[in-house]
mmCIF file of C-alpha atoms in Angstrom:
data_model
loop_
_atom_site.group_PDB
_atom_site.id
_atom_site.type_symbol
_atom_site.label_atom_id
_atom_site.label_comp_id
_atom_site.label_asym_id
_atom_site.label_seq_id
_atom_site.Cartn_x
_atom_site.Cartn_y
_atom_site.Cartn_z
ATOM 1 C CA MET A 130 -5.779 -5.271 6.336
ATOM 2 C CA THR A 131 -7.001 -5.490 9.933
ATOM 3 C CA GLY A 132 -10.530 -4.265 9.196
ATOM 4 C CA LEU A 133 -10.797 -6.205 5.951
ATOM 5 C CA MET A 134 -9.898 -9.487 7.654
ATOM 6 C CA GLU A 135 -12.298 -8.822 10.530
ATOM 7 C CA ALA A 136 -15.113 -8.135 8.057
ATOM 8 C CA THR A 137 -14.159 -11.268 6.122
ATOM 9 C CA ALA A 138 -14.230 -13.355 9.302
ATOM 10 C CA ARG A 139 -17.723 -12.059 10.101
ATOM 11 C CA SER A 140 -18.940 -13.499 6.793
ATOM 12 C CA PRO A 141 -18.015 -17.185 6.627
ATOM 13 C CA GLU A 142 -19.100 -17.346 2.984
ATOM 14 C CA ALA A 143 -16.761 -14.483 2.055
ATOM 15 C CA ALA A 144 -13.952 -16.042 4.091
ATOM 16 C CA ALA A 145 -14.456 -19.372 2.320
ATOM 17 C CA THR A 146 -14.191 -17.600 -1.033
ATOM 18 C CA VAL A 147 -11.008 -15.737 -0.070
ATOM 19 C CA PHE A 148 -9.260 -18.839 1.274
ATOM 20 C CA SER A 149 -10.375 -20.895 -1.745
ATOM 21 C CA ASN A 150 -7.866 -18.915 -3.779
ATOM 22 C CA ASP A 151 -4.501 -20.682 -3.419
ATOM 23 C CA ASP A 152 -2.419 -17.533 -3.886
ATOM 24 C CA ALA A 153 -4.492 -15.495 -1.426
ATOM 25 C CA SER A 154 -4.451 -18.303 1.100
ATOM 26 C CA GLU A 155 -0.681 -18.693 0.932
ATOM 27 C CA TYR A 156 -0.118 -14.940 1.095
ATOM 28 C CA LEU A 157 -2.383 -14.439 4.097
ATOM 29 C CA LEU A 158 -1.147 -17.432 6.067
ATOM 30 C CA THR A 159 2.596 -17.287 5.438
ATOM 31 C CA GLY A 160 3.586 -14.948 2.609
ATOM 32 C CA ARG A 161 2.826 -11.533 4.014
ATOM 33 C CA PRO A 162 5.919 -9.910 5.565
ATOM 34 C CA LEU A 163 5.157 -9.475 9.258
ATOM 35 C CA ASP A 164 6.842 -6.088 9.389
ATOM 36 C CA SER A 165 4.272 -4.833 6.866
ATOM 37 C CA LEU A 166 1.382 -5.534 9.243
ATOM 38 C CA PRO A 167 -0.111 -2.668 11.244
ATOM 39 C CA PRO A 168 1.411 -2.469 14.736
ATOM 40 C CA GLU A 169 -1.833 -2.241 16.728
ATOM 41 C CA LEU A 170 -2.475 -5.048 19.157
ATOM 42 C CA GLY A 171 -5.560 -7.214 19.224
ATOM 43 C CA GLU A 172 -7.604 -8.528 22.123
ATOM 44 C CA GLY A 173 -5.240 -11.478 22.517
ATOM 45 C CA GLY A 174 -2.198 -9.208 22.829
ATOM 46 C CA GLY A 175 -0.769 -10.140 19.421
ATOM 47 C CA ARG A 176 -0.892 -8.245 16.157
ATOM 48 C CA ALA A 177 -4.530 -7.398 15.444
ATOM 49 C CA ALA A 178 -4.133 -8.046 11.709
ATOM 50 C CA SER A 179 -2.735 -11.530 12.356
ATOM 51 C CA GLU A 180 -5.487 -12.311 14.861
ATOM 52 C CA ASN A 181 -8.093 -11.290 12.281
ATOM 53 C CA ILE A 182 -6.442 -13.370 9.542
ATOM 54 C CA GLY A 183 -6.580 -16.345 11.918
ATOM 55 C CA ASN A 184 -10.245 -15.667 12.614
ATOM 56 C CA ALA A 185 -10.979 -15.372 8.891
ATOM 57 C CA PHE A 186 -9.314 -18.764 8.380
ATOM 58 C CA LEU A 187 -11.473 -20.133 11.203
ATOM 59 C CA ALA A 188 -14.595 -18.859 9.418
ATOM 60 C CA ALA A 189 -13.375 -20.226 6.062
ATOM 61 C CA THR A 190 -12.872 -23.713 7.457
ATOM 62 C CA THR A 191 -15.823 -24.017 9.833
ATOM 63 C CA GLY A 192 -18.575 -21.900 8.289
ATOM 64 C CA MET A 193 -18.964 -20.089 11.614
ATOM 65 C CA ASN A 194 -18.569 -16.417 12.524
ATOM 66 C CA PRO A 195 -15.891 -16.378 15.252
ATOM 67 C CA TYR A 196 -17.161 -13.021 16.536
ATOM 68 C CA ASP A 197 -20.667 -14.364 17.225
ATOM 69 C CA PRO A 198 -20.756 -16.013 20.663
ATOM 70 C CA ALA A 199 -24.120 -17.581 19.793
ATOM 71 C CA ALA A 200 -22.868 -19.156 16.545
ATOM 72 C CA LEU A 201 -23.732 -22.821 16.313
ATOM 73 C CA PRO A 202 -21.653 -25.401 14.446
ATOM 74 C CA VAL A 203 -22.697 -25.947 10.851
ATOM 75 C CA GLU A 204 -22.314 -29.022 8.700
ATOM 76 C CA HIS A 205 -18.975 -28.879 6.922
ATOM 77 C CA GLU A 206 -19.135 -28.440 3.185
ATOM 78 C CA ASP A 207 -16.498 -29.418 0.653
ATOM 79 C CA VAL A 208 -15.178 -25.842 0.601
ATOM 80 C CA HIS A 209 -14.524 -25.965 4.361
ATOM 81 C CA ARG A 210 -12.621 -29.230 4.074
ATOM 82 C CA ARG A 211 -10.607 -28.017 1.060
ATOM 83 C CA ASN A 212 -9.703 -24.768 2.817
ATOM 84 C CA LEU A 213 -8.642 -26.697 5.907
ATOM 85 C CA GLY A 214 -6.471 -29.134 3.949
ATOM 86 C CA ARG A 215 -4.824 -26.409 1.880
ATOM 87 C CA GLY A 216 -4.330 -24.153 4.910
ATOM 88 C CA LEU A 217 -2.763 -26.937 6.962
ATOM 89 C CA ALA A 218 -0.358 -27.747 4.139
ATOM 90 C CA ILE A 219 0.663 -24.102 3.832
ATOM 91 C CA MET A 220 1.103 -23.664 7.577
ATOM 92 C CA ALA A 221 3.005 -26.943 7.940
ATOM 93 C CA GLU A 222 5.626 -25.614 5.560
ATOM 94 C CA ALA A 223 6.037 -22.550 7.814
ATOM 95 C CA GLY A 224 7.073 -24.807 10.697
ATOM 96 C CA ASP A 225 8.232 -22.795 13.684
ATOM 97 C CA ASP A 226 7.715 -19.550 11.778
ATOM 98 C CA LEU A 227 3.932 -19.801 12.006
ATOM 99 C CA GLN A 228 2.477 -16.670 13.534
ATOM 100 C CA PRO A 229 1.579 -17.194 17.211
ATOM 101 C CA GLU A 230 -1.692 -15.313 16.682
ATOM 102 C CA PHE A 231 -2.927 -18.294 14.642
ATOM 103 C CA ARG A 232 -2.742 -20.703 17.605
ATOM 104 C CA GLU A 233 -6.127 -19.997 19.175
ATOM 105 C CA PRO A 234 -8.103 -19.941 15.909
ATOM 106 C CA MET A 235 -6.373 -23.161 14.812
ATOM 107 C CA ALA A 236 -7.252 -24.874 18.094
ATOM 108 C CA LYS A 237 -10.893 -23.928 17.492
ATOM 109 C CA VAL A 238 -10.711 -25.252 13.926
ATOM 110 C CA PHE A 239 -9.367 -28.598 15.162
ATOM 111 C CA LEU A 240 -12.092 -28.841 17.802
ATOM 112 C CA ASN A 241 -14.733 -27.991 15.227
ATOM 113 C CA HIS A 242 -13.499 -30.593 12.742
ATOM 114 C CA GLY A 243 -12.868 -33.270 15.381
ATOM 115 C CA GLU A 244 -14.901 -36.428 14.975
#
């Protein structure tokens, strides 16, 4: 899961496709049992798999590769806005149970979509 989500995040088009699927989006953002995730830690100190899911969501909603420090903002397409709206609805239902590894990617998404 960790490597798959990192590869997905590196391809914003692939990430947009994955998160366009309602079932996949819900499963990745809130439905996957946390104890089933690999235990290795990511750069941020949290679960690497969760960090990579957050980065894949960032790519799916912004059209940017979060691993590319030279990535420039792109014009948001309908798929980015749909993925953002659906993802926010799913995560809002999680309330306080939202994975902490999603905080940084979500902050970047909000900055990217800010007007």
